[in-house]
Amino acid sequence: MHTKKQLQTTAEFREVFKKQTGGRGKFADMTFDLAPADVNVRGLQFVNEVKGGHIPKEYIRQLKKDSVKQWSMDP
């Protein structure tokens, strides 16, 4: 039997990626919140609040697409 559960509180996640490859290297510092959706929203609500940096719009679109796909899958 499958049960559906709703989030009750907000959880914050942070991931730091550092990789030195002999040149300038790569660095990313990402923080995201997993929180209950707004009142009239069903399913996953993806809110893009990118601040600073240079993140290609294609990357953000793919992240949204993959997030929706992953969260809509059954456990």
PDB file of N, CA and C in Angstrom:
ATOM      1  N   MET A   1       0.837  -1.172   0.000  1.00  0.00           N
ATOM      2  CA  MET A   1       0.000   0.000   0.000  1.00  0.00           C
ATOM      3  C   MET A   1       0.889   1.245   0.000  1.00  0.00           C
ATOM      4  N   HIS A   2       0.627   2.152  -0.939  1.00  0.00           N
ATOM      5  CA  HIS A   2       1.380   3.394  -1.019  1.00  0.00           C
ATOM      6  C   HIS A   2       0.689   4.475  -0.211  1.00  0.00           C
ATOM      7  N   THR A   3       1.474   5.259   0.471  1.00  0.00           N
ATOM      8  CA  THR A   3       0.921   6.390   1.204  1.00  0.00           C
ATOM      9  C   THR A   3       1.590   7.656   0.715  1.00  0.00           C
ATOM     10  N   LYS A   4       0.851   8.721   0.681  1.00  0.00           N
ATOM     11  CA  LYS A   4       1.388  10.018   0.291  1.00  0.00           C
ATOM     12  C   LYS A   4       1.608  10.834   1.553  1.00  0.00           C
ATOM     13  N   LYS A   5       2.785  11.443   1.654  1.00  0.00           N
ATOM     14  CA  LYS A   5       3.080  12.277   2.808  1.00  0.00           C
ATOM     15  C   LYS A   5       3.403  13.685   2.334  1.00  0.00           C
ATOM     16  N   GLN A   6       3.103  14.648   3.173  1.00  0.00           N
ATOM     17  CA  GLN A   6       3.388  16.039   2.864  1.00  0.00           C
ATOM     18  C   GLN A   6       4.470  16.550   3.794  1.00  0.00           C
ATOM     19  N   LEU A   7       5.279  17.451   3.278  1.00  0.00           N
ATOM     20  CA  LEU A   7       6.283  18.101   4.111  1.00  0.00           C
ATOM     21  C   LEU A   7       5.601  19.032   5.094  1.00  0.00           C
ATOM     22  N   GLN A   8       6.096  19.061   6.297  1.00  0.00           N
ATOM     23  CA  GLN A   8       5.534  19.929   7.322  1.00  0.00           C
ATOM     24  C   GLN A   8       6.477  21.088   7.660  1.00  0.00           C
ATOM     25  N   THR A   9       7.782  20.884   7.473  1.00  0.00           N
ATOM     26  CA  THR A   9       8.754  21.921   7.790  1.00  0.00           C
ATOM     27  C   THR A   9       9.733  22.075   6.632  1.00  0.00           C
ATOM     28  N   THR A  10      10.572  23.078   6.709  1.00  0.00           N
ATOM     29  CA  THR A  10      11.563  23.352   5.677  1.00  0.00           C
ATOM     30  C   THR A  10      12.899  22.740   6.060  1.00  0.00           C
ATOM     31  N   ALA A  11      13.555  22.117   5.082  1.00  0.00           N
ATOM     32  CA  ALA A  11      14.898  21.567   5.286  1.00  0.00           C
ATOM     33  C   ALA A  11      15.840  22.245   4.299  1.00  0.00           C
ATOM     34  N   GLU A  12      17.014  22.647   4.762  1.00  0.00           N
ATOM     35  CA  GLU A  12      17.996  23.306   3.902  1.00  0.00           C
ATOM     36  C   GLU A  12      19.159  22.359   3.647  1.00  0.00           C
ATOM     37  N   PHE A  13      19.596  22.301   2.400  1.00  0.00           N
ATOM     38  CA  PHE A  13      20.714  21.460   2.001  1.00  0.00           C
ATOM     39  C   PHE A  13      21.791  22.330   1.363  1.00  0.00           C
ATOM     40  N   ARG A  14      23.056  21.989   1.609  1.00  0.00           N
ATOM     41  CA  ARG A  14      24.163  22.735   1.021  1.00  0.00           C
ATOM     42  C   ARG A  14      25.181  21.749   0.493  1.00  0.00           C
ATOM     43  N   GLU A  15      25.658  22.006  -0.702  1.00  0.00           N
ATOM     44  CA  GLU A  15      26.669  21.162  -1.329  1.00  0.00           C
ATOM     45  C   GLU A  15      27.763  22.064  -1.887  1.00  0.00           C
ATOM     46  N   VAL A  16      29.019  21.740  -1.592  1.00  0.00           N
ATOM     47  CA  VAL A  16      30.160  22.479  -2.109  1.00  0.00           C
ATOM     48  C   VAL A  16      30.973  21.539  -2.982  1.00  0.00           C
ATOM     49  N   PHE A  17      31.265  21.990  -4.198  1.00  0.00           N
ATOM     50  CA  PHE A  17      32.046  21.198  -5.145  1.00  0.00           C
ATOM     51  C   PHE A  17      33.322  21.961  -5.452  1.00  0.00           C
ATOM     52  N   LYS A  18      34.477  21.325  -5.222  1.00  0.00           N
ATOM     53  CA  LYS A  18      35.780  21.920  -5.521  1.00  0.00           C
ATOM     54  C   LYS A  18      36.597  20.912  -6.289  1.00  0.00           C
ATOM     55  N   LYS A  19      37.175  21.347  -7.401  1.00  0.00           N
ATOM     56  CA  LYS A  19      38.028  20.454  -8.168  1.00  0.00           C
ATOM     57  C   LYS A  19      39.127  21.272  -8.832  1.00  0.00           C
ATOM     58  N   GLN A  20      40.338  20.997  -8.470  1.00  0.00           N
ATOM     59  CA  GLN A  20      41.483  21.686  -9.057  1.00  0.00           C
ATOM     60  C   GLN A  20      42.074  20.781 -10.126  1.00  0.00           C
ATOM     61  N   THR A  21      42.121  21.270 -11.351  1.00  0.00           N
ATOM     62  CA  THR A  21      42.607  20.442 -12.460  1.00  0.00           C
ATOM     63  C   THR A  21      43.826  21.031 -13.134  1.00  0.00           C
ATOM     64  N   GLY A  22      44.606  21.813 -12.416  1.00  0.00           N
ATOM     65  CA  GLY A  22      45.810  22.398 -12.979  1.00  0.00           C
ATOM     66  C   GLY A  22      45.604  23.795 -13.517  1.00  0.00           C
ATOM     67  N   GLY A  23      44.386  24.134 -13.874  1.00  0.00           N
ATOM     68  CA  GLY A  23      44.077  25.485 -14.344  1.00  0.00           C
ATOM     69  C   GLY A  23      43.358  26.251 -13.261  1.00  0.00           C
ATOM     70  N   ARG A  24      42.328  26.946 -13.669  1.00  0.00           N
ATOM     71  CA  ARG A  24      41.526  27.701 -12.708  1.00  0.00           C
ATOM     72  C   ARG A  24      40.720  26.778 -11.813  1.00  0.00           C
ATOM     73  N   GLY A  25      40.458  25.585 -12.278  1.00  0.00           N
ATOM     74  CA  GLY A  25      39.683  24.647 -11.475  1.00  0.00           C
ATOM     75  C   GLY A  25      38.200  24.924 -11.569  1.00  0.00           C
ATOM     76  N   LYS A  26      37.437  24.170 -10.812  1.00  0.00           N
ATOM     77  CA  LYS A  26      35.982  24.314 -10.806  1.00  0.00           C
ATOM     78  C   LYS A  26      35.520  24.454  -9.367  1.00  0.00           C
ATOM     79  N   PHE A  27      34.530  25.287  -9.177  1.00  0.00           N
ATOM     80  CA  PHE A  27      34.007  25.515  -7.829  1.00  0.00           C
ATOM     81  C   PHE A  27      32.514  25.810  -7.930  1.00  0.00           C
ATOM     82  N   ALA A  28      31.739  25.201  -7.060  1.00  0.00           N
ATOM     83  CA  ALA A  28      30.308  25.490  -6.972  1.00  0.00           C
ATOM     84  C   ALA A  28      29.887  25.395  -5.511  1.00  0.00           C
ATOM     85  N   ASP A  29      29.063  26.312  -5.098  1.00  0.00           N
ATOM     86  CA  ASP A  29      28.496  26.314  -3.756  1.00  0.00           C
ATOM     87  C   ASP A  29      26.986  26.455  -3.938  1.00  0.00           C
ATOM     88  N   MET A  30      26.268  25.374  -3.678  1.00  0.00           N
ATOM     89  CA  MET A  30      24.841  25.350  -3.952  1.00  0.00           C
ATOM     90  C   MET A  30      24.072  25.098  -2.658  1.00  0.00           C
ATOM     91  N   THR A  31      23.042  25.881  -2.458  1.00  0.00           N
ATOM     92  CA  THR A  31      22.145  25.705  -1.331  1.00  0.00           C
ATOM     93  C   THR A  31      20.731  25.626  -1.872  1.00  0.00           C
ATOM     94  N   PHE A  32      19.968  24.668  -1.395  1.00  0.00           N
ATOM     95  CA  PHE A  32      18.560  24.627  -1.785  1.00  0.00           C
ATOM     96  C   PHE A  32      17.707  24.238  -0.598  1.00  0.00           C
ATOM     97  N   ASP A  33      16.470  24.709  -0.650  1.00  0.00           N
ATOM     98  CA  ASP A  33      15.502  24.440   0.409  1.00  0.00           C
ATOM     99  C   ASP A  33      14.448  23.481  -0.110  1.00  0.00           C
ATOM    100  N   LEU A  34      14.097  22.546   0.717  1.00  0.00           N
ATOM    101  CA  LEU A  34      12.995  21.642   0.435  1.00  0.00           C
ATOM    102  C   LEU A  34      11.909  22.003   1.436  1.00  0.00           C
ATOM    103  N   ALA A  35      10.796  22.534   0.925  1.00  0.00           N
ATOM    104  CA  ALA A  35       9.774  23.079   1.814  1.00  0.00           C
ATOM    105  C   ALA A  35       8.385  22.746   1.288  1.00  0.00           C
ATOM    106  N   PRO A  36       7.378  22.879   2.134  1.00  0.00           N
ATOM    107  CA  PRO A  36       6.013  22.677   1.663  1.00  0.00           C
ATOM    108  C   PRO A  36       5.687  23.679   0.553  1.00  0.00           C
ATOM    109  N   ALA A  37       4.907  23.235  -0.423  1.00  0.00           N
ATOM    110  CA  ALA A  37       4.525  24.116  -1.519  1.00  0.00           C
ATOM    111  C   ALA A  37       3.547  25.170  -1.028  1.00  0.00           C
ATOM    112  N   ASP A  38       3.343  26.192  -1.855  1.00  0.00           N
ATOM    113  CA  ASP A  38       2.358  27.218  -1.526  1.00  0.00           C
ATOM    114  C   ASP A  38       0.969  26.599  -1.452  1.00  0.00           C
ATOM    115  N   VAL A  39       0.038  27.324  -0.895  1.00  0.00           N
ATOM    116  CA  VAL A  39      -1.293  26.807  -0.576  1.00  0.00           C
ATOM    117  C   VAL A  39      -2.000  26.164  -1.769  1.00  0.00           C
ATOM    118  N   ASN A  40      -2.046  26.808  -2.908  1.00  0.00           N
ATOM    119  CA  ASN A  40      -2.828  26.302  -4.040  1.00  0.00           C
ATOM    120  C   ASN A  40      -1.994  25.533  -5.058  1.00  0.00           C
ATOM    121  N   VAL A  41      -0.844  25.018  -4.679  1.00  0.00           N
ATOM    122  CA  VAL A  41       0.033  24.299  -5.601  1.00  0.00           C
ATOM    123  C   VAL A  41       0.000  22.815  -5.280  1.00  0.00           C
ATOM    124  N   ARG A  42      -0.208  22.005  -6.320  1.00  0.00           N
ATOM    125  CA  ARG A  42      -0.161  20.546  -6.159  1.00  0.00           C
ATOM    126  C   ARG A  42       1.114  20.042  -6.799  1.00  0.00           C
ATOM    127  N   GLY A  43       1.742  19.063  -6.186  1.00  0.00           N
ATOM    128  CA  GLY A  43       2.969  18.505  -6.741  1.00  0.00           C
ATOM    129  C   GLY A  43       4.168  19.358  -6.384  1.00  0.00           C
ATOM    130  N   LEU A  44       5.233  19.212  -7.182  1.00  0.00           N
ATOM    131  CA  LEU A  44       6.485  19.917  -6.920  1.00  0.00           C
ATOM    132  C   LEU A  44       6.409  21.357  -7.405  1.00  0.00           C
ATOM    133  N   GLN A  45       6.813  22.276  -6.549  1.00  0.00           N
ATOM    134  CA  GLN A  45       6.893  23.691  -6.918  1.00  0.00           C
ATOM    135  C   GLN A  45       8.369  24.042  -6.994  1.00  0.00           C
ATOM    136  N   PHE A  46       8.865  24.333  -8.181  1.00  0.00           N
ATOM    137  CA  PHE A  46      10.270  24.654  -8.390  1.00  0.00           C
ATOM    138  C   PHE A  46      10.402  26.164  -8.478  1.00  0.00           C
ATOM    139  N   VAL A  47      11.173  26.760  -7.565  1.00  0.00           N
ATOM    140  CA  VAL A  47      11.354  28.212  -7.542  1.00  0.00           C
ATOM    141  C   VAL A  47      12.833  28.499  -7.781  1.00  0.00           C
ATOM    142  N   ASN A  48      13.127  29.232  -8.828  1.00  0.00           N
ATOM    143  CA  ASN A  48      14.495  29.584  -9.173  1.00  0.00           C
ATOM    144  C   ASN A  48      14.846  30.919  -8.521  1.00  0.00           C
ATOM    145  N   GLU A  49      15.741  30.870  -7.542  1.00  0.00           N
ATOM    146  CA  GLU A  49      16.177  32.080  -6.854  1.00  0.00           C
ATOM    147  C   GLU A  49      17.697  32.204  -6.933  1.00  0.00           C
ATOM    148  N   VAL A  50      18.244  32.005  -8.127  1.00  0.00           N
ATOM    149  CA  VAL A  50      19.689  32.088  -8.311  1.00  0.00           C
ATOM    150  C   VAL A  50      20.137  33.515  -8.047  1.00  0.00           C
ATOM    151  N   LYS A  51      21.194  33.640  -7.227  1.00  0.00           N
ATOM    152  CA  LYS A  51      21.752  34.948  -6.892  1.00  0.00           C
ATOM    153  C   LYS A  51      23.240  34.933  -7.209  1.00  0.00           C
ATOM    154  N   GLY A  52      23.673  35.842  -8.041  1.00  0.00           N
ATOM    155  CA  GLY A  52      25.090  35.933  -8.384  1.00  0.00           C
ATOM    156  C   GLY A  52      25.534  34.786  -9.266  1.00  0.00           C
ATOM    157  N   GLY A  53      26.783  34.804  -9.636  1.00  0.00           N
ATOM    158  CA  GLY A  53      27.328  33.724 -10.437  1.00  0.00           C
ATOM    159  C   GLY A  53      26.834  33.756 -11.870  1.00  0.00           C
ATOM    160  N   HIS A  54      27.318  32.822 -12.637  1.00  0.00           N
ATOM    161  CA  HIS A  54      26.948  32.722 -14.037  1.00  0.00           C
ATOM    162  C   HIS A  54      26.522  31.297 -14.310  1.00  0.00           C
ATOM    163  N   ILE A  55      25.243  31.036 -14.166  1.00  0.00           N
ATOM    164  CA  ILE A  55      24.711  29.693 -14.378  1.00  0.00           C
ATOM    165  C   ILE A  55      23.873  29.717 -15.651  1.00  0.00           C
ATOM    166  N   PRO A  56      24.229  28.887 -16.627  1.00  0.00           N
ATOM    167  CA  PRO A  56      23.469  28.871 -17.877  1.00  0.00           C
ATOM    168  C   PRO A  56      22.004  28.504 -17.640  1.00  0.00           C
ATOM    169  N   LYS A  57      21.108  29.170 -18.375  1.00  0.00           N
ATOM    170  CA  LYS A  57      19.674  28.903 -18.223  1.00  0.00           C
ATOM    171  C   LYS A  57      19.343  27.470 -18.596  1.00  0.00           C
ATOM    172  N   GLU A  58      20.100  26.880 -19.514  1.00  0.00           N
ATOM    173  CA  GLU A  58      19.870  25.493 -19.905  1.00  0.00           C
ATOM    174  C   GLU A  58      20.080  24.554 -18.716  1.00  0.00           C
ATOM    175  N   TYR A  59      21.067  24.864 -17.885  1.00  0.00           N
ATOM    176  CA  TYR A  59      21.352  24.048 -16.704  1.00  0.00           C
ATOM    177  C   TYR A  59      20.179  24.100 -15.726  1.00  0.00           C
ATOM    178  N   ILE A  60      19.638  25.295 -15.519  1.00  0.00           N
ATOM    179  CA  ILE A  60      18.531  25.453 -14.579  1.00  0.00           C
ATOM    180  C   ILE A  60      17.284  24.738 -15.102  1.00  0.00           C
ATOM    181  N   ARG A  61      17.007  24.840 -16.408  1.00  0.00           N
ATOM    182  CA  ARG A  61      15.863  24.134 -16.991  1.00  0.00           C
ATOM    183  C   ARG A  61      15.995  22.627 -16.813  1.00  0.00           C
ATOM    184  N   GLN A  62      17.208  22.092 -17.031  1.00  0.00           N
ATOM    185  CA  GLN A  62      17.424  20.652 -16.878  1.00  0.00           C
ATOM    186  C   GLN A  62      17.298  20.232 -15.421  1.00  0.00           C
ATOM    187  N   LEU A  63      17.790  21.051 -14.511  1.00  0.00           N
ATOM    188  CA  LEU A  63      17.660  20.772 -13.084  1.00  0.00           C
ATOM    189  C   LEU A  63      16.185  20.705 -12.678  1.00  0.00           C
ATOM    190  N   LYS A  64      15.381  21.636 -13.188  1.00  0.00           N
ATOM    191  CA  LYS A  64      13.946  21.622 -12.897  1.00  0.00           C
ATOM    192  C   LYS A  64      13.306  20.358 -13.462  1.00  0.00           C
ATOM    193  N   LYS A  65      13.626  20.032 -14.697  1.00  0.00           N
ATOM    194  CA  LYS A  65      13.049  18.845 -15.348  1.00  0.00           C
ATOM    195  C   LYS A  65      13.394  17.576 -14.571  1.00  0.00           C
ATOM    196  N   ASP A  66      14.667  17.425 -14.196  1.00  0.00           N
ATOM    197  CA  ASP A  66      15.099  16.237 -13.455  1.00  0.00           C
ATOM    198  C   ASP A  66      14.501  16.184 -12.049  1.00  0.00           C
ATOM    199  N   SER A  67      14.353  17.348 -11.410  1.00  0.00           N
ATOM    200  CA  SER A  67      13.762  17.397 -10.070  1.00  0.00           C
ATOM    201  C   SER A  67      12.314  16.939 -10.103  1.00  0.00           C
ATOM    202  N   VAL A  68      11.565  17.440 -11.072  1.00  0.00           N
ATOM    203  CA  VAL A  68      10.157  17.052 -11.198  1.00  0.00           C
ATOM    204  C   VAL A  68      10.046  15.556 -11.464  1.00  0.00           C
ATOM    205  N   LYS A  69      10.906  15.052 -12.348  1.00  0.00           N
ATOM    206  CA  LYS A  69      10.885  13.621 -12.672  1.00  0.00           C
ATOM    207  C   LYS A  69      11.205  12.785 -11.441  1.00  0.00           C
ATOM    208  N   GLN A  70      12.256  13.141 -10.711  1.00  0.00           N
ATOM    209  CA  GLN A  70      12.684  12.373  -9.547  1.00  0.00           C
ATOM    210  C   GLN A  70      11.636  12.393  -8.437  1.00  0.00           C
ATOM    211  N   TRP A  71      11.048  13.546  -8.157  1.00  0.00           N
ATOM    212  CA  TRP A  71      10.097  13.650  -7.049  1.00  0.00           C
ATOM    213  C   TRP A  71       8.743  13.067  -7.381  1.00  0.00           C
ATOM    214  N   SER A  72       8.465  12.842  -8.674  1.00  0.00           N
ATOM    215  CA  SER A  72       7.173  12.251  -9.035  1.00  0.00           C
ATOM    216  C   SER A  72       7.228  10.724  -9.081  1.00  0.00           C
ATOM    217  N   MET A  73       8.423  10.155  -8.928  1.00  0.00           N
ATOM    218  CA  MET A  73       8.572   8.702  -8.952  1.00  0.00           C
ATOM    219  C   MET A  73       8.111   8.104  -7.634  1.00  0.00           C
ATOM    220  N   ASP A  74       7.551   6.911  -7.696  1.00  0.00           N
ATOM    221  CA  ASP A  74       7.185   6.185  -6.488  1.00  0.00           C
ATOM    222  C   ASP A  74       8.441   5.660  -5.819  1.00  0.00           C
ATOM    223  N   PRO A  75       8.441   5.542  -4.476  1.00  0.00           N
ATOM    224  CA  PRO A  75       9.638   5.034  -3.777  1.00  0.00           C
ATOM    225  C   PRO A  75       9.914   3.572  -4.083  1.00  0.00           C
TER     226      PRO A  75
END
